Coordinates of N, CA and C in Angstrom, one line a residue:
C742 N -20.8 -67.8 -19.8 CA -20.4 -67.3 -21.1 C -21.3 -66.3 -21.7
P743 N -20.8 -65.4 -22.5 CA -21.7 -64.4 -23.1 C -22.6 -65.1 -24.2
A744 N -23.7 -64.6 -24.4 CA -24.6 -65.1 -25.5 C -23.9 -64.7 -26.8
P745 N -24.1 -65.5 -27.9 CA -23.4 -65.1 -29.2 C -23.8 -63.8 -29.7
S746 N -25.1 -63.4 -29.4 CA -25.5 -62.0 -29.9 C -24.9 -60.9 -29.1
D747 N -24.3 -61.2 -27.9 CA -23.8 -60.2 -27.0 C -22.3 -59.9 -27.3
L748 N -21.7 -60.5 -28.3 CA -20.3 -60.3 -28.6 C -20.1 -59.0 -29.3
R749 N -19.7 -58.0 -28.5 CA -19.5 -56.6 -29.1 C -18.4 -56.0 -28.2
T750 N -17.6 -55.0 -28.8 CA -16.6 -54.3 -28.1 C -17.4 -53.2 -27.3
A751 N -16.6 -52.4 -26.5 CA -17.2 -51.4 -25.7 C -17.8 -50.3 -26.6
N752 N -17.4 -50.1 -27.8 CA -18.0 -49.1 -28.7 C -19.0 -49.7 -29.6
S753 N -19.5 -51.0 -29.3 CA -20.5 -51.7 -30.0 C -20.1 -52.2 -31.4
T754 N -18.8 -52.3 -31.6 CA -18.4 -53.0 -32.8 C -18.6 -54.5 -32.7
R755 N -19.0 -55.2 -33.7 CA -19.3 -56.6 -33.6 C -18.0 -57.4 -33.5
I756 N -18.0 -58.5 -32.7 CA -16.9 -59.4 -32.5 C -17.3 -60.7 -33.1
C757 N -16.5 -61.4 -33.8 CA -16.9 -62.7 -34.4 C -16.8 -63.8 -33.4
A758 N -15.8 -63.8 -32.6 CA -15.6 -64.9 -31.6 C -14.7 -64.5 -30.4
Q759 N -14.9 -65.1 -29.3 CA -14.0 -64.9 -28.2 C -13.5 -66.3 -27.7
L760 N -12.2 -66.4 -27.6 CA -11.6 -67.7 -27.1 C -11.1 -67.5 -25.7
Y761 N -11.3 -68.4 -24.8 CA -11.0 -68.3 -23.4 C -9.9 -69.3 -23.0
A762 N -9.1 -68.9 -22.0 CA -8.0 -69.7 -21.5 C -8.4 -70.6 -20.5
D763 N -9.4 -70.2 -19.7 CA -9.8 -71.1 -18.5 C -11.2 -71.7 -18.7
N764 N -11.4 -72.9 -18.2 CA -12.6 -73.6 -18.3 C -13.0 -74.2 -17.0
S765 N -14.2 -74.8 -16.9 CA -14.6 -75.4 -15.7 C -15.7 -76.5 -16.1
P766 N -15.8 -77.5 -15.4 CA -16.9 -78.5 -15.6 C -18.3 -77.9 -15.3
Y767 N -18.3 -76.8 -14.7 CA -19.6 -76.1 -14.3 C -19.8 -74.9 -15.3
Y768 N -20.9 -75.0 -16.0 CA -21.1 -74.0 -17.1 C -21.0 -72.5 -16.6
D769 N -21.5 -72.3 -15.5 CA -21.5 -70.9 -15.0 C -20.1 -70.3 -14.7
Q770 N -19.1 -71.2 -14.7 CA -17.7 -70.9 -14.4 C -16.8 -71.0 -15.6
C771 N -17.4 -71.3 -16.8 CA -16.6 -71.4 -18.0 C -16.3 -70.0 -18.5
C772 N -15.6 -69.9 -19.6 CA -15.3 -68.6 -20.2 C -14.6 -67.7 -19.3
G773 N -13.5 -68.2 -18.7 CA -12.8 -67.4 -17.7 C -11.3 -67.2 -18.2
G774 N -10.6 -66.4 -17.4 CA -9.2 -66.2 -17.8 C -9.0 -65.2 -18.9
E775 N -7.8 -65.3 -19.5 CA -7.5 -64.4 -20.6 C -8.4 -64.6 -21.8
V776 N -8.7 -63.6 -22.6 CA -9.6 -63.7 -23.7 C -8.9 -63.3 -25.0
L777 N -9.0 -64.1 -26.0 CA -8.5 -63.7 -27.3 C -9.7 -63.4 -28.2
V778 N -9.7 -62.2 -28.7 CA -10.9 -61.7 -29.5 C -10.5 -61.9 -31.0
V779 N -11.6 -62.5 -31.7 CA -11.4 -62.7 -33.2 C -12.4 -61.7 -33.9
D780 N -11.8 -60.9 -34.7 CA -12.6 -59.9 -35.4 C -13.3 -60.5 -36.6
P781 N -14.4 -60.0 -37.1 CA -15.0 -60.5 -38.4 C -14.0 -60.4 -39.5
N782 N -14.0 -61.4 -40.4 CA -13.2 -61.5 -41.6 C -11.7 -61.7 -41.3
S783 N -11.4 -62.1 -40.1 CA -10.0 -62.4 -39.7 C -9.5 -63.7 -40.4
D784 N -8.2 -63.7 -40.8 CA -7.6 -64.9 -41.4 C -6.3 -65.0 -40.7
V785 N -6.2 -65.8 -39.6 CA -5.0 -66.0 -38.8 C -4.5 -67.4 -38.9
P786 N -3.5 -67.7 -39.8 CA -3.0 -69.1 -39.9 C -2.2 -69.6 -38.7
Y787 N -1.7 -68.7 -37.8 CA -0.9 -69.1 -36.7 C -1.5 -68.4 -35.4
M788 N -1.6 -69.1 -34.3 CA -2.1 -68.6 -33.1 C -1.1 -67.5 -32.6
P789 N -1.6 -66.5 -31.9 CA -0.6 -65.6 -31.3 C 0.2 -66.3 -30.2
Q790 N 1.4 -65.7 -30.0 CA 2.3 -66.4 -29.0 C 1.6 -66.5 -27.7
G791 N 1.8 -67.7 -27.1 CA 1.2 -68.1 -25.8 C -0.2 -68.7 -25.8
W792 N -0.8 -68.7 -27.0 CA -2.1 -69.3 -27.1 C -2.3 -70.7 -27.7
A793 N -1.2 -71.2 -28.3 CA -1.3 -72.5 -28.8 C -1.6 -73.6 -27.8
A794 N -2.6 -74.4 -28.1 CA -3.0 -75.5 -27.2 C -3.4 -75.0 -25.8
R795 N -4.0 -73.8 -25.7 CA -4.3 -73.2 -24.4 C -5.8 -72.9 -24.4
I796 N -6.5 -72.8 -25.5 CA -7.9 -72.5 -25.5 C -8.8 -73.6 -24.9
S797 N -9.7 -73.2 -24.0 CA -10.5 -74.3 -23.4 C -12.0 -74.1 -23.7
S798 N -12.4 -72.9 -24.0 CA -13.8 -72.7 -24.3 C -13.8 -71.5 -25.3
L799 N -15.0 -71.4 -26.0 CA -15.1 -70.3 -27.0 C -16.6 -70.0 -27.2
V800 N -16.8 -68.8 -27.7 CA -18.2 -68.4 -28.1 C -18.0 -67.7 -29.4
V801 N -18.9 -68.2 -30.4 CA -18.9 -67.6 -31.7 C -20.2 -66.8 -31.9
G802 N -20.0 -65.6 -32.4 CA -21.1 -64.6 -32.5 C -22.1 -65.0 -33.7
T803 N -23.2 -64.4 -33.6 CA -24.2 -64.7 -34.6 C -23.7 -64.2 -36.0
R804 N -24.1 -64.9 -37.1 CA -23.6 -64.6 -38.4 C -22.1 -64.7 -38.6
C805 N -21.5 -65.5 -37.8 CA -20.0 -65.8 -37.9 C -19.8 -67.3 -37.9
E806 N -18.7 -67.6 -38.4 CA -18.2 -69.0 -38.4 C -16.7 -69.0 -38.1
L807 N -16.3 -69.9 -37.2 CA -14.9 -70.0 -36.8 C -14.4 -71.3 -37.2
T808 N -13.3 -71.4 -38.0 CA -12.7 -72.6 -38.5 C -11.3 -72.7 -37.8
V809 N -11.1 -73.8 -37.1 CA -9.8 -74.1 -36.5 C -9.1 -75.3 -37.0
W810 N -7.8 -75.4 -37.0 CA -7.1 -76.5 -37.5 C -6.2 -77.1 -36.3
S811 N -5.9 -78.4 -36.5 CA -5.2 -79.1 -35.4 C -3.7 -78.8 -35.5
R812 N -3.2 -78.2 -36.6 CA -1.8 -77.9 -36.8 C -1.7 -76.5 -37.3
A813 N -0.5 -75.9 -37.0 CA -0.3 -74.5 -37.5 C -0.2 -74.4 -39.0
G814 N -0.5 -73.2 -39.5 CA -0.5 -73.0 -40.9 C -1.6 -73.5 -41.6
K815 N -2.8 -73.7 -40.9 CA -4.0 -74.2 -41.6 C -3.8 -75.6 -42.1
K816 N -3.1 -76.5 -41.3 CA -2.8 -77.8 -41.7 C -3.4 -78.8 -40.7
G817 N -3.6 -80.0 -41.1 CA -4.2 -81.0 -40.2 C -5.7 -81.0 -40.3
N818 N -6.3 -81.6 -39.3 CA -7.8 -81.6 -39.3 C -8.4 -80.3 -39.0
S819 N -9.5 -80.0 -39.6 CA -10.2 -78.7 -39.3 C -11.5 -79.0 -38.7
R820 N -12.1 -78.0 -38.0 CA -13.4 -78.1 -37.4 C -14.0 -76.7 -37.4
R821 N -15.3 -76.6 -37.7 CA -16.0 -75.3 -37.8 C -16.9 -75.2 -36.7
F822 N -17.0 -73.9 -36.2 CA -17.9 -73.6 -35.0 C -18.8 -72.4 -35.5
G823 N -20.0 -72.5 -35.1 CA -20.9 -71.4 -35.3 C -21.6 -71.0 -34.0
A824 N -22.5 -70.0 -34.1 CA -23.2 -69.6 -32.9 C -24.1 -70.7 -32.4

């Protein structure tokens, strides 16, 4: 997985988080498959089509916090992740 401080686009724009579709019990094989990028200050109450219940690993950038909910529309239990 990338280090939280390494989350940047090709033109060096900061990324708040990257969510990954594939996972592995071996750390060096985590963070694989398709990637969903979360930009700073994003507010997305619904997952993009095809991503619900699919994320297996994530990396949150420095100076960012990612809050996720167990149900769509920011309902249910929430959990916060940081770098």
